[in-house]
PDB file of C-alpha atoms in Angstrom:
ATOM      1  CA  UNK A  16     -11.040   2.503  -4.127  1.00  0.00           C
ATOM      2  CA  UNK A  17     -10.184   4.505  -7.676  1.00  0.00           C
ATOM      3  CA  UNK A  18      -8.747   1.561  -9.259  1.00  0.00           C
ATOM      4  CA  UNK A  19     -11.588  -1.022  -8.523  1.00  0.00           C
ATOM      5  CA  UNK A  20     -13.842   1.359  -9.470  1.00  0.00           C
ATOM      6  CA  UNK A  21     -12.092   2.206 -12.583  1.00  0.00           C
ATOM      7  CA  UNK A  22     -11.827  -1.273 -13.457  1.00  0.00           C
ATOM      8  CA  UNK A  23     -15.871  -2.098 -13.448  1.00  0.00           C
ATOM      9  CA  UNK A  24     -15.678   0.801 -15.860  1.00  0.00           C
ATOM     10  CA  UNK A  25     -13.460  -0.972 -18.322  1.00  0.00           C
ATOM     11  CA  UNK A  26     -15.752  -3.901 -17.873  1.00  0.00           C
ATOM     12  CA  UNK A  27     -18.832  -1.910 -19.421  1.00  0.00           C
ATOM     13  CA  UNK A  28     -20.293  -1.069 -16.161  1.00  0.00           C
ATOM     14  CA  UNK A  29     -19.777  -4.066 -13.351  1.00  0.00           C
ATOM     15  CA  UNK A  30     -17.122  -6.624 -14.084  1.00  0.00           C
ATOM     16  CA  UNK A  31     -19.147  -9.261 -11.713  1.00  0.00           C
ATOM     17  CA  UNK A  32     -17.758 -12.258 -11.216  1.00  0.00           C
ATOM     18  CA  UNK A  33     -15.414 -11.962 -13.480  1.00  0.00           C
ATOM     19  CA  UNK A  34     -13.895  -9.128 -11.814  1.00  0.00           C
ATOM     20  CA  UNK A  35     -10.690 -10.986 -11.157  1.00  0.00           C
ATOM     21  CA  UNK A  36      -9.645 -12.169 -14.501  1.00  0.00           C
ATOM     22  CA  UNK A  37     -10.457  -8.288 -15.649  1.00  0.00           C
ATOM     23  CA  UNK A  38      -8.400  -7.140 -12.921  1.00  0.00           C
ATOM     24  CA  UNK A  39      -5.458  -8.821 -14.992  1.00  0.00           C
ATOM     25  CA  UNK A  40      -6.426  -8.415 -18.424  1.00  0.00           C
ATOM     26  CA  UNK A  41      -7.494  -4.504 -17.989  1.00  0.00           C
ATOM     27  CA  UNK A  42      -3.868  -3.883 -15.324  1.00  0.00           C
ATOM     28  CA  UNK A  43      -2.577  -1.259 -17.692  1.00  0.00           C
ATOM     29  CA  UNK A  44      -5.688   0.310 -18.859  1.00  0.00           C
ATOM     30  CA  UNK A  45      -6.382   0.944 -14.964  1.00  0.00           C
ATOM     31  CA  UNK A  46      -3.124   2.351 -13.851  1.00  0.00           C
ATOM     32  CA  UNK A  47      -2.365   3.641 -16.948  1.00  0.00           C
ATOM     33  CA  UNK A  48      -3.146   7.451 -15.170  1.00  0.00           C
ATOM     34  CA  UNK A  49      -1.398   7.110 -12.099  1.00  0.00           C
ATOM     35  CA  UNK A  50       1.557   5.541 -14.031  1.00  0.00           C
ATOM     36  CA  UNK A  51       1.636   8.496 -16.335  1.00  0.00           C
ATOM     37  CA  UNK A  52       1.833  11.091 -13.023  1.00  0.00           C
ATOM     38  CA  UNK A  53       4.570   9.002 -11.639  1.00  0.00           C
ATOM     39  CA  UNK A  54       6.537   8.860 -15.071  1.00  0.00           C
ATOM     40  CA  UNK A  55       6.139  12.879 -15.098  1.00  0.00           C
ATOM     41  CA  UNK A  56       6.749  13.263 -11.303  1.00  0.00           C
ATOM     42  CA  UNK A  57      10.168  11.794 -11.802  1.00  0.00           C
ATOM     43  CA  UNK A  58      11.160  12.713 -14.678  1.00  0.00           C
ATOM     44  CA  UNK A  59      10.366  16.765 -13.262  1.00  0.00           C
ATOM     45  CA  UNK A  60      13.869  18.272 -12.292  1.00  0.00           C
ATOM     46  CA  UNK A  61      12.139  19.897  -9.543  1.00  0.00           C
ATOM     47  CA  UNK A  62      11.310  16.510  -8.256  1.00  0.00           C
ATOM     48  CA  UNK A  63      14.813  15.368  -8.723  1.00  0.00           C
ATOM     49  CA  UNK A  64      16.224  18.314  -7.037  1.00  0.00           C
ATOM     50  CA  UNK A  65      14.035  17.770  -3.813  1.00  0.00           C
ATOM     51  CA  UNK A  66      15.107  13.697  -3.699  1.00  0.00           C
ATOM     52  CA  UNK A  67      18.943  15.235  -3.961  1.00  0.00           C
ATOM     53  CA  UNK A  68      18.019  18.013  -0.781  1.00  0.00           C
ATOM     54  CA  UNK A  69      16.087  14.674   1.273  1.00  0.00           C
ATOM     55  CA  UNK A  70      19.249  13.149   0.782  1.00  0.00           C
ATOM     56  CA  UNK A  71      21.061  16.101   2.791  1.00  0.00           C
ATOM     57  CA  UNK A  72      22.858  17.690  -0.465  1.00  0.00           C
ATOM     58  CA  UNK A  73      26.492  18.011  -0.152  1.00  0.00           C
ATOM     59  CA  UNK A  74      26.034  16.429   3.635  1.00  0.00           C
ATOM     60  CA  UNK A  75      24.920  13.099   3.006  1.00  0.00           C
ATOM     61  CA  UNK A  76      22.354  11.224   5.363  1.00  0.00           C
ATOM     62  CA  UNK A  77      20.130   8.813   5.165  1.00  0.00           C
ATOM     63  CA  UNK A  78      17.129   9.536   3.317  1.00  0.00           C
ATOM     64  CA  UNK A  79      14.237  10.825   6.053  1.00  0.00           C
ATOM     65  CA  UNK A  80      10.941   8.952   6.708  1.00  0.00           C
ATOM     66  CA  UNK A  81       9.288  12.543   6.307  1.00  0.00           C
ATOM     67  CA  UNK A  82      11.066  13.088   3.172  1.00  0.00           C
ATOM     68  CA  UNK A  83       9.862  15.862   0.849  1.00  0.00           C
ATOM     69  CA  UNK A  84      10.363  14.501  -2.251  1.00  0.00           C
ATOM     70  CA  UNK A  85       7.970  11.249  -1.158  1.00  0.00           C
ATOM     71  CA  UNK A  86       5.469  13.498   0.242  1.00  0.00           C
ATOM     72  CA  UNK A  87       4.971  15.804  -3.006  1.00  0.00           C
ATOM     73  CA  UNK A  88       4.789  12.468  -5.425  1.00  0.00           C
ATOM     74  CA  UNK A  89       1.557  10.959  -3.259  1.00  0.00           C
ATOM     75  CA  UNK A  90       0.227  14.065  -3.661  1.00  0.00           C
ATOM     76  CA  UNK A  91       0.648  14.200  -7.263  1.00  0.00           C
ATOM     77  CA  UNK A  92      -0.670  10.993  -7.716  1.00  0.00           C
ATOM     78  CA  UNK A  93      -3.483  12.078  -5.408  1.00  0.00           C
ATOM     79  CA  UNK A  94      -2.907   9.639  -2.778  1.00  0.00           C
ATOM     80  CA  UNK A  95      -1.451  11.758   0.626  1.00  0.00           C
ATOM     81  CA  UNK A  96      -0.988   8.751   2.108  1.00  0.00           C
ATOM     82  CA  UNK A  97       1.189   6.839  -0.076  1.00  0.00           C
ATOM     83  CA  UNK A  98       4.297   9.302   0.657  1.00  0.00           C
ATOM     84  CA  UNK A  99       5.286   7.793   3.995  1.00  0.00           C
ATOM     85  CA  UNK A 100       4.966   4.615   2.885  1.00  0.00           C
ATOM     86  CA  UNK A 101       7.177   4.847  -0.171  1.00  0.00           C
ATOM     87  CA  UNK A 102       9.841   6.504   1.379  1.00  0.00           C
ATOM     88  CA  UNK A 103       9.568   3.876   4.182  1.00  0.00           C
ATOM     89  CA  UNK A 104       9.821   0.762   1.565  1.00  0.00           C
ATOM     90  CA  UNK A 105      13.923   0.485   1.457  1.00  0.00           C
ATOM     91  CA  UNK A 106      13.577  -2.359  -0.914  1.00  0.00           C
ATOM     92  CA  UNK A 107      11.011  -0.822  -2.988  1.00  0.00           C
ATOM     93  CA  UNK A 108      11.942   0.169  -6.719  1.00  0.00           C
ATOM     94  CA  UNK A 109      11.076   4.011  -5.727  1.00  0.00           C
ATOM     95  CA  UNK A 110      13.521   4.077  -3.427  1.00  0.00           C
ATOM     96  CA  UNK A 111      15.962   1.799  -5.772  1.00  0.00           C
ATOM     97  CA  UNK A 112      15.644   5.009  -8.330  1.00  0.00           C
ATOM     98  CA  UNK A 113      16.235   7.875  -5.662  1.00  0.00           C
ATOM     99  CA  UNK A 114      19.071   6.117  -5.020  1.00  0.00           C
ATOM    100  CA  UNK A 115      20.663   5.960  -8.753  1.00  0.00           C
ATOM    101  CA  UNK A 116      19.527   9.444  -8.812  1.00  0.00           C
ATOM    102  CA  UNK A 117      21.589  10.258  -5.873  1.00  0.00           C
ATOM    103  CA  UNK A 118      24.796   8.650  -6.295  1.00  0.00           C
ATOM    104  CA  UNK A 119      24.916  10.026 -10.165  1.00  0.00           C
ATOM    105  CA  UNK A 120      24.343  13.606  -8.459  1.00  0.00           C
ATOM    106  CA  UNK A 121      27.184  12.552  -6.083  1.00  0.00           C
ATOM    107  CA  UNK A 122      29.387  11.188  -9.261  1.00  0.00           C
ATOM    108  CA  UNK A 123      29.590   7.935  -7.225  1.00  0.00           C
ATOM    109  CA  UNK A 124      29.145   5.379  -9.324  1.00  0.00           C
ATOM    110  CA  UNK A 125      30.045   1.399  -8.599  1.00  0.00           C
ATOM    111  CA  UNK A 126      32.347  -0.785 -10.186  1.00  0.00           C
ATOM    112  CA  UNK A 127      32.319  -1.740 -14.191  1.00  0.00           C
ATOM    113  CA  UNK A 128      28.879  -3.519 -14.384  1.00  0.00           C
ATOM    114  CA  UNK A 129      27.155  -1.607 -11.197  1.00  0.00           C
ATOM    115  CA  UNK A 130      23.377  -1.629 -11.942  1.00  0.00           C
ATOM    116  CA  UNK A 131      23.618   2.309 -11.124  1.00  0.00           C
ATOM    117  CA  UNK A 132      20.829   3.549 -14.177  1.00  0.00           C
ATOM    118  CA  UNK A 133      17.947   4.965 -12.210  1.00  0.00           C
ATOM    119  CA  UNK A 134      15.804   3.523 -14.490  1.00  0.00           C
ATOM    120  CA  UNK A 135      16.876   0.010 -14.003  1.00  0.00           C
ATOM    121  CA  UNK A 136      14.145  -1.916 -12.359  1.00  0.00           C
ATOM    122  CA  UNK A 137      14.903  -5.403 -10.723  1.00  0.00           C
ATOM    123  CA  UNK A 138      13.229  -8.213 -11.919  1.00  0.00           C
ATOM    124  CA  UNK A 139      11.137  -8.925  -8.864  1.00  0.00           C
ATOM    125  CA  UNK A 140       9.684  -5.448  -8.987  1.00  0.00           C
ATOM    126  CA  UNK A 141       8.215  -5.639 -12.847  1.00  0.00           C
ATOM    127  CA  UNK A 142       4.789  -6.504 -13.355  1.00  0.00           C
ATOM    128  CA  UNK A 143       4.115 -10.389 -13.870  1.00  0.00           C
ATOM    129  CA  UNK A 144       3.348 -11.206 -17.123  1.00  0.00           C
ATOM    130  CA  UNK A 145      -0.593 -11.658 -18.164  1.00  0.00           C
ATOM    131  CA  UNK A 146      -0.097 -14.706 -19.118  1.00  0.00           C
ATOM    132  CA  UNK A 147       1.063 -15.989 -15.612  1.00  0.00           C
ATOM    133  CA  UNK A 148      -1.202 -14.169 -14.131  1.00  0.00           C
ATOM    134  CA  UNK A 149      -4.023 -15.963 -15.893  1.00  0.00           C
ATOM    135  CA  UNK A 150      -2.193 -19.232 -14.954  1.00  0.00           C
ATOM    136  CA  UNK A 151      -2.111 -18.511 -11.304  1.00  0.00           C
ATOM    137  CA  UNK A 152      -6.035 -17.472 -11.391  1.00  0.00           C
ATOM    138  CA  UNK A 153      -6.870 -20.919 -13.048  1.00  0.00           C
ATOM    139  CA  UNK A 154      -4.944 -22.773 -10.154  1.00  0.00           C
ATOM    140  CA  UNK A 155      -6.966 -20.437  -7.643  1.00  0.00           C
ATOM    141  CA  UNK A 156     -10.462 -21.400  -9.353  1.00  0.00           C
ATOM    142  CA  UNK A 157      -9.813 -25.402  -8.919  1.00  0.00           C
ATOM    143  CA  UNK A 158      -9.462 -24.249  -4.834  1.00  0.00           C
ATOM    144  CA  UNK A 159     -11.685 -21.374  -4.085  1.00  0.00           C
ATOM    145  CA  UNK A 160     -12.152 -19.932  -0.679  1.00  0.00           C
ATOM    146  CA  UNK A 161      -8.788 -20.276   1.710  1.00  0.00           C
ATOM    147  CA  UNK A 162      -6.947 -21.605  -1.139  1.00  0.00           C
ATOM    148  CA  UNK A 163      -6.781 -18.111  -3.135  1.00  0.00           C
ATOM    149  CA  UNK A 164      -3.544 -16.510  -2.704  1.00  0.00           C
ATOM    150  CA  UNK A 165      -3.294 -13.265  -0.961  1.00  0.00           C
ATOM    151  CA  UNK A 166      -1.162 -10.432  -2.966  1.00  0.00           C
ATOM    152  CA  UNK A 167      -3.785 -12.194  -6.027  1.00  0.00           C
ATOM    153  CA  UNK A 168      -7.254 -11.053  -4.798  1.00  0.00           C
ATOM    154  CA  UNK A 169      -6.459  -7.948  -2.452  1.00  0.00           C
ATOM    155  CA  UNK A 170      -5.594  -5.192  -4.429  1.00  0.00           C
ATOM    156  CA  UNK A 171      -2.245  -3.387  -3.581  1.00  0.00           C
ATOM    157  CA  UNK A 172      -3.782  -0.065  -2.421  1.00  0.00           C
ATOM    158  CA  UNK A 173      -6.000  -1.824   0.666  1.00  0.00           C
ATOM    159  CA  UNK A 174      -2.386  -4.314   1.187  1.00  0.00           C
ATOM    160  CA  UNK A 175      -0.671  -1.185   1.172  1.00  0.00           C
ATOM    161  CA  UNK A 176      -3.252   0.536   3.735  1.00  0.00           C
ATOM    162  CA  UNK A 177      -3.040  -2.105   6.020  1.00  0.00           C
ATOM    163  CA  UNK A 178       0.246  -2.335   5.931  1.00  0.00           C
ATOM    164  CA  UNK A 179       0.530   1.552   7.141  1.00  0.00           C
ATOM    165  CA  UNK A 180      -1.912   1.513  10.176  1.00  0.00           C
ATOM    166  CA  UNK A 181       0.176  -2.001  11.263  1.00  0.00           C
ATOM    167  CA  UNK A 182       3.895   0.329  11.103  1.00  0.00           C
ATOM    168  CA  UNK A 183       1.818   3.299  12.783  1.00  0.00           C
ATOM    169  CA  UNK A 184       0.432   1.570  15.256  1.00  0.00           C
ATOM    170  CA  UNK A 185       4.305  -0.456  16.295  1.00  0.00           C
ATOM    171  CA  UNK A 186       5.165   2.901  15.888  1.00  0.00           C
ATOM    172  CA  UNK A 187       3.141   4.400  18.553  1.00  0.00           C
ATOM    173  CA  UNK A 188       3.416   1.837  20.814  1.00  0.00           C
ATOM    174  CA  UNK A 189       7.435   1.720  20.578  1.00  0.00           C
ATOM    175  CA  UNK A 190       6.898   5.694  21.904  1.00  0.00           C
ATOM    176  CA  UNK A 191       5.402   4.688  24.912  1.00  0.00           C
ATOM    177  CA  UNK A 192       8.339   2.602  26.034  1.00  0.00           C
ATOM    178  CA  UNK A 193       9.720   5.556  27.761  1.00  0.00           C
ATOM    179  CA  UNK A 194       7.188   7.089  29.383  1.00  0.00           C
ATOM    180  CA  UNK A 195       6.915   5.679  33.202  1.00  0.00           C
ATOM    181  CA  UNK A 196       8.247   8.742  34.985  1.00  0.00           C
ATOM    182  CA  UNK A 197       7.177  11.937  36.126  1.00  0.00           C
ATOM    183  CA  UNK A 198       3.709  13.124  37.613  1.00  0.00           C
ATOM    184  CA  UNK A 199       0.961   9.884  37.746  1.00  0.00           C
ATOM    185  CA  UNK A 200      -1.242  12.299  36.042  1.00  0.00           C
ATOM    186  CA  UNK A 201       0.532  12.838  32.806  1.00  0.00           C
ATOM    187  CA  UNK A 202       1.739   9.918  32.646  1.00  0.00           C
ATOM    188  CA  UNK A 203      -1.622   8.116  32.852  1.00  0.00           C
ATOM    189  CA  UNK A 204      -2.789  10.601  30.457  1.00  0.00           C
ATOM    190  CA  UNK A 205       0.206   9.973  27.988  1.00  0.00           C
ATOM    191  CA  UNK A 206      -0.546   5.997  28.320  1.00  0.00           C
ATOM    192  CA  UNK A 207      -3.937   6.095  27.948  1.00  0.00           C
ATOM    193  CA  UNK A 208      -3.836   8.152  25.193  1.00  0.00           C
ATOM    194  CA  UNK A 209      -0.998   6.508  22.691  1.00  0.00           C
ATOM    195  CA  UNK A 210      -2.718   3.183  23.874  1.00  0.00           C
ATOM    196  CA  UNK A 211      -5.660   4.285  23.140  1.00  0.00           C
ATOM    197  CA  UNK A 212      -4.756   5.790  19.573  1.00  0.00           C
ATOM    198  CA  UNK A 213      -3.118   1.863  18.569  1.00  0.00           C
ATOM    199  CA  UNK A 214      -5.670   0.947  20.119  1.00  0.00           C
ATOM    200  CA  UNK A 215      -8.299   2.420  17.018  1.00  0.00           C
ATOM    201  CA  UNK A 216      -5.279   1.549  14.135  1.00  0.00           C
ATOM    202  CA  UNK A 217      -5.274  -2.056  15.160  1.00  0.00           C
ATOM    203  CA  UNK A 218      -8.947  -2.639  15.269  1.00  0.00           C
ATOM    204  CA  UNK A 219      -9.012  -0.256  11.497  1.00  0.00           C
ATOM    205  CA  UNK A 220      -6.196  -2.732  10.513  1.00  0.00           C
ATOM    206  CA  UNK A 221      -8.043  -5.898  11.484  1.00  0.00           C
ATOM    207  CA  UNK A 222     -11.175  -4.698  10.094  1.00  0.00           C
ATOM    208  CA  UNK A 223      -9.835  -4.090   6.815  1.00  0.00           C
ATOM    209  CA  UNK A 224      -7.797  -7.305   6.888  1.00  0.00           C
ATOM    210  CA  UNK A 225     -11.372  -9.176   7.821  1.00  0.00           C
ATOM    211  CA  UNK A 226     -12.983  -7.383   4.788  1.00  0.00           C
ATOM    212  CA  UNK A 227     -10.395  -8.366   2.571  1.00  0.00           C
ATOM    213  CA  UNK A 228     -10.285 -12.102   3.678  1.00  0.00           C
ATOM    214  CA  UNK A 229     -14.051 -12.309   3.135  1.00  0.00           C
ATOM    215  CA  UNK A 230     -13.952 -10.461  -0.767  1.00  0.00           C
ATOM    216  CA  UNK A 231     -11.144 -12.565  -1.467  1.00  0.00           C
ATOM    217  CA  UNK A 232     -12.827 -15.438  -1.221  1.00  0.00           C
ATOM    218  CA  UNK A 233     -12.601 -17.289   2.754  1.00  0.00           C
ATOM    219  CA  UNK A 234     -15.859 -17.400   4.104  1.00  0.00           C
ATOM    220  CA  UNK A 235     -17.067 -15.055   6.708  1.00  0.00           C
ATOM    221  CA  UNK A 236     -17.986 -18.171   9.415  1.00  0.00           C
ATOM    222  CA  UNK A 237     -14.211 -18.892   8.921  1.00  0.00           C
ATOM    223  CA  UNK A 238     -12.850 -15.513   9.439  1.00  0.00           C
ATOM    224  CA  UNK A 239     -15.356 -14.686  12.418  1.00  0.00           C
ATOM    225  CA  UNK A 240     -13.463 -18.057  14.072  1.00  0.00           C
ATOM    226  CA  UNK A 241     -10.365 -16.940  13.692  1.00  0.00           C
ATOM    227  CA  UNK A 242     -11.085 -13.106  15.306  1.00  0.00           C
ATOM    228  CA  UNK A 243     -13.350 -14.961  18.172  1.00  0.00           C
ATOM    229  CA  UNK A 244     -17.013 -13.797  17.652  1.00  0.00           C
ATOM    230  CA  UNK A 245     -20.075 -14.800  16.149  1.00  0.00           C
ATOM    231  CA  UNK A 246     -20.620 -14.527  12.140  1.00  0.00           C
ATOM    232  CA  UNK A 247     -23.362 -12.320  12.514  1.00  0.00           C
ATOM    233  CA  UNK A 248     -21.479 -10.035  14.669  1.00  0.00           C
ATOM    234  CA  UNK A 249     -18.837  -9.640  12.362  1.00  0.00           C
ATOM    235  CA  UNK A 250     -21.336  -9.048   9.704  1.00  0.00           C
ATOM    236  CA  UNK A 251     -22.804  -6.096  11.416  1.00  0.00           C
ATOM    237  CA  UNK A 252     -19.726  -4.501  12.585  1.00  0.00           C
ATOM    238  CA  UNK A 253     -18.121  -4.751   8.702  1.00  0.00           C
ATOM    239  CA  UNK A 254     -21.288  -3.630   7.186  1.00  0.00           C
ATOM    240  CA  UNK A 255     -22.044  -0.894   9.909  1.00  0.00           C
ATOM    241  CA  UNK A 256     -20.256   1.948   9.359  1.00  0.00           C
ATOM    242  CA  UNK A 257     -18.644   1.118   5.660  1.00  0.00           C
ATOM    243  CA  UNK A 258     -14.753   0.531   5.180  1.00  0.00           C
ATOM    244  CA  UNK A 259     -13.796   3.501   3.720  1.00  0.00           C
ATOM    245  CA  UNK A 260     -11.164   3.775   1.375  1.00  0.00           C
ATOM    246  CA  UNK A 261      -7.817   6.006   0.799  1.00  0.00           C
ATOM    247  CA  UNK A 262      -9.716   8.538  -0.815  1.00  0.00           C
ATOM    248  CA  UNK A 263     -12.807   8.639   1.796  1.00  0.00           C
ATOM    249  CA  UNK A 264     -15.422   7.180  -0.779  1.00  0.00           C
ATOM    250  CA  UNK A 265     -17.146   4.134   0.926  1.00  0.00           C
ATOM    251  CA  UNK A 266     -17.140   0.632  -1.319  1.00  0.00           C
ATOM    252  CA  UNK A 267     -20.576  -0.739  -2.012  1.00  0.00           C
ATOM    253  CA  UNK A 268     -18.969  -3.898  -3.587  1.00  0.00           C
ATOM    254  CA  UNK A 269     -18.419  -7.547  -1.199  1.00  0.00           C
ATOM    255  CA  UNK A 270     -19.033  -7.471   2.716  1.00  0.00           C
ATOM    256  CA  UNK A 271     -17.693  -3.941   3.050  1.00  0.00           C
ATOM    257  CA  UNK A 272     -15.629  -2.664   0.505  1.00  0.00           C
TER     258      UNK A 272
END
C-alpha cells in the first residue's frame, strides 16, 4: 500500500519492528500528500458545484451512491476505489461537509448555534492525539498477539478495502433475491453467476482479513483455527498469489502484505 510504503521511507529505509510506533509519530508526514489533494479537491468550485448537481440542484434528493462529485475526489487522490465508499459513509466527515456545503447553497441554515460550517469537523472524526496514541501502543506491547486492538495495527486503507468487498458482496447477493422466475436456464445462469461473483469477494475479503490478523500481531495457528484448515495451508494460500493492494502493487512485508 502507498502509505506503508511511504512510511518505511520516513524511517530511513525499513521502519522494522518499530514500524508501529513510526506509524504514529510519522501520521502527518505520510498523509501529508493525499491530505493536501483533498484540501484542494474541496476547496475547487468545480468540485463544489458537482456535490451541489449530486445533490439534484434546485430538486433536492438524496445524495446518490454513484455520485459524481465522490467519484472525481478518489480519483484525484489516486485511489478509484475510495469514491463509492465515501459517498456511501453517511456518518463520515466527507459527507458531514457536502452536507454544510449543500444546505448553505440552499440558504437553509439551522437554528442559532446549528453546527452548519462545512468545515466543522466532529470530535470523533479528528485525528487522536500522538500522545494517546503512544499510550494505547504501550498498553498493546504489555499484551501482544490477540490483545492488539484492531483500527491500531490495520491501516485504514486495507479496513477500508475490506470493508468494500463485504457491502459489494451483501450487495450482490441482496440482487439475487428476486430472481426465481422465468426460463430454468437463465435463471440458473443468473444464480450461478451473482453467487458465484460473492462468492470470489468473500473469499478476497476473508483473505485480506486473515492477512491482516496475522501482521497485526495473532498468530497464524490461531487464525487458521478460526477459518477451519491447517496452518500450513493457510500459509500457502496467503503467500501464493500475493495480496495485492488498492493500487495493484503486491506487499512484500508480513505473511502477505
Amino acid at each position: 500500500m502507498i502509505w506503508p510504503r511511504r512510511l518505511h521511507q520516513v524511517a530511513g529505509g525499513d521502519a522494522g519492528s518499530e514500524f508501529e510506533w513510526w506509524r504514529i509519530v510519522g501520521r502527518d508526514a505520510v498523509v501529508f500528500p493525499e491530505v493536501v489533494a483533498v484540501a484542494e479537491a474541496l476547496l475547487d468550485p468545480g468540485m463544489v458545484e458537482l456535490v451541489w448537481v449530486d445533490s439534484g440542484a434546485g430538486r433536492p434528493r438524496a445524495l446518490p451512491a454513484d455520485g459524481v462529485f465522490c467519484r472525481r475526489l478518489g480519483e484525484r487522490v489516486g485511489r478509484g476505489w475510495l469514491g463509492p465508499l465515501a459517498a456511501t459513509d453517511h456518518g463520515g466527515p466527507l459527507i458531514a461537509w457536502m452536507g454544510g456545503v449543500i444546505r448553505r447553497r440552499r440558504g437553509a441554515g439551522g437554528p442559532p448555534g446549528y453546527a452548519d460550517d462545512p468545515w466543522w469537523v466532529r470530535q470523533e472524526h479528528q485525528p487522536v492525539p500522538m500522545a494517546g496514541q503512544l499510550r494505547v501502543l504501550g498498553k498493546e506491547k504489555r499484551a501482544p498477539g490477540s490483545g492488539t486492538m484492531w483500527r491500531a495495527v490495520v491501516p485504514p486503507e486495507q479496513r477500508a478495502r475490506i470493508g468494500s468487498l463485504i457491502d459489494s458482496a451483501e450487495e450482490q447477493l441482496l440482487q439475487l433475491r428476486g430472481v426465481q422466475s422465468g426460463p430454468t436456464a437463465e435463471v440458473a445462469r443468473q444464480l450461478l453467476h451473482g453467487l458465484g461473483h460473492s462468492a470470489g469477494l468473500i473469499e478476497a475479503a476473508w483473505k485480506r482479513t486473515a492477512v491482516a490478523a496475522v501482521n497485526g500481531g495473532v498468530p497464524l495457528e490461531e487464525v487458521a483455527r478460526w477459518v477451519d484448515m491447517p496452518a500450513e495451508v493457510l500459509r500457502s494460500m496467503l503467500t501464493a498469489g500475493g495480496q495485492e493492494d488498492s493500487g495493484g502493487e503486491r506487499r512484500g512485508r508480513g505473511v502477505g502484505c
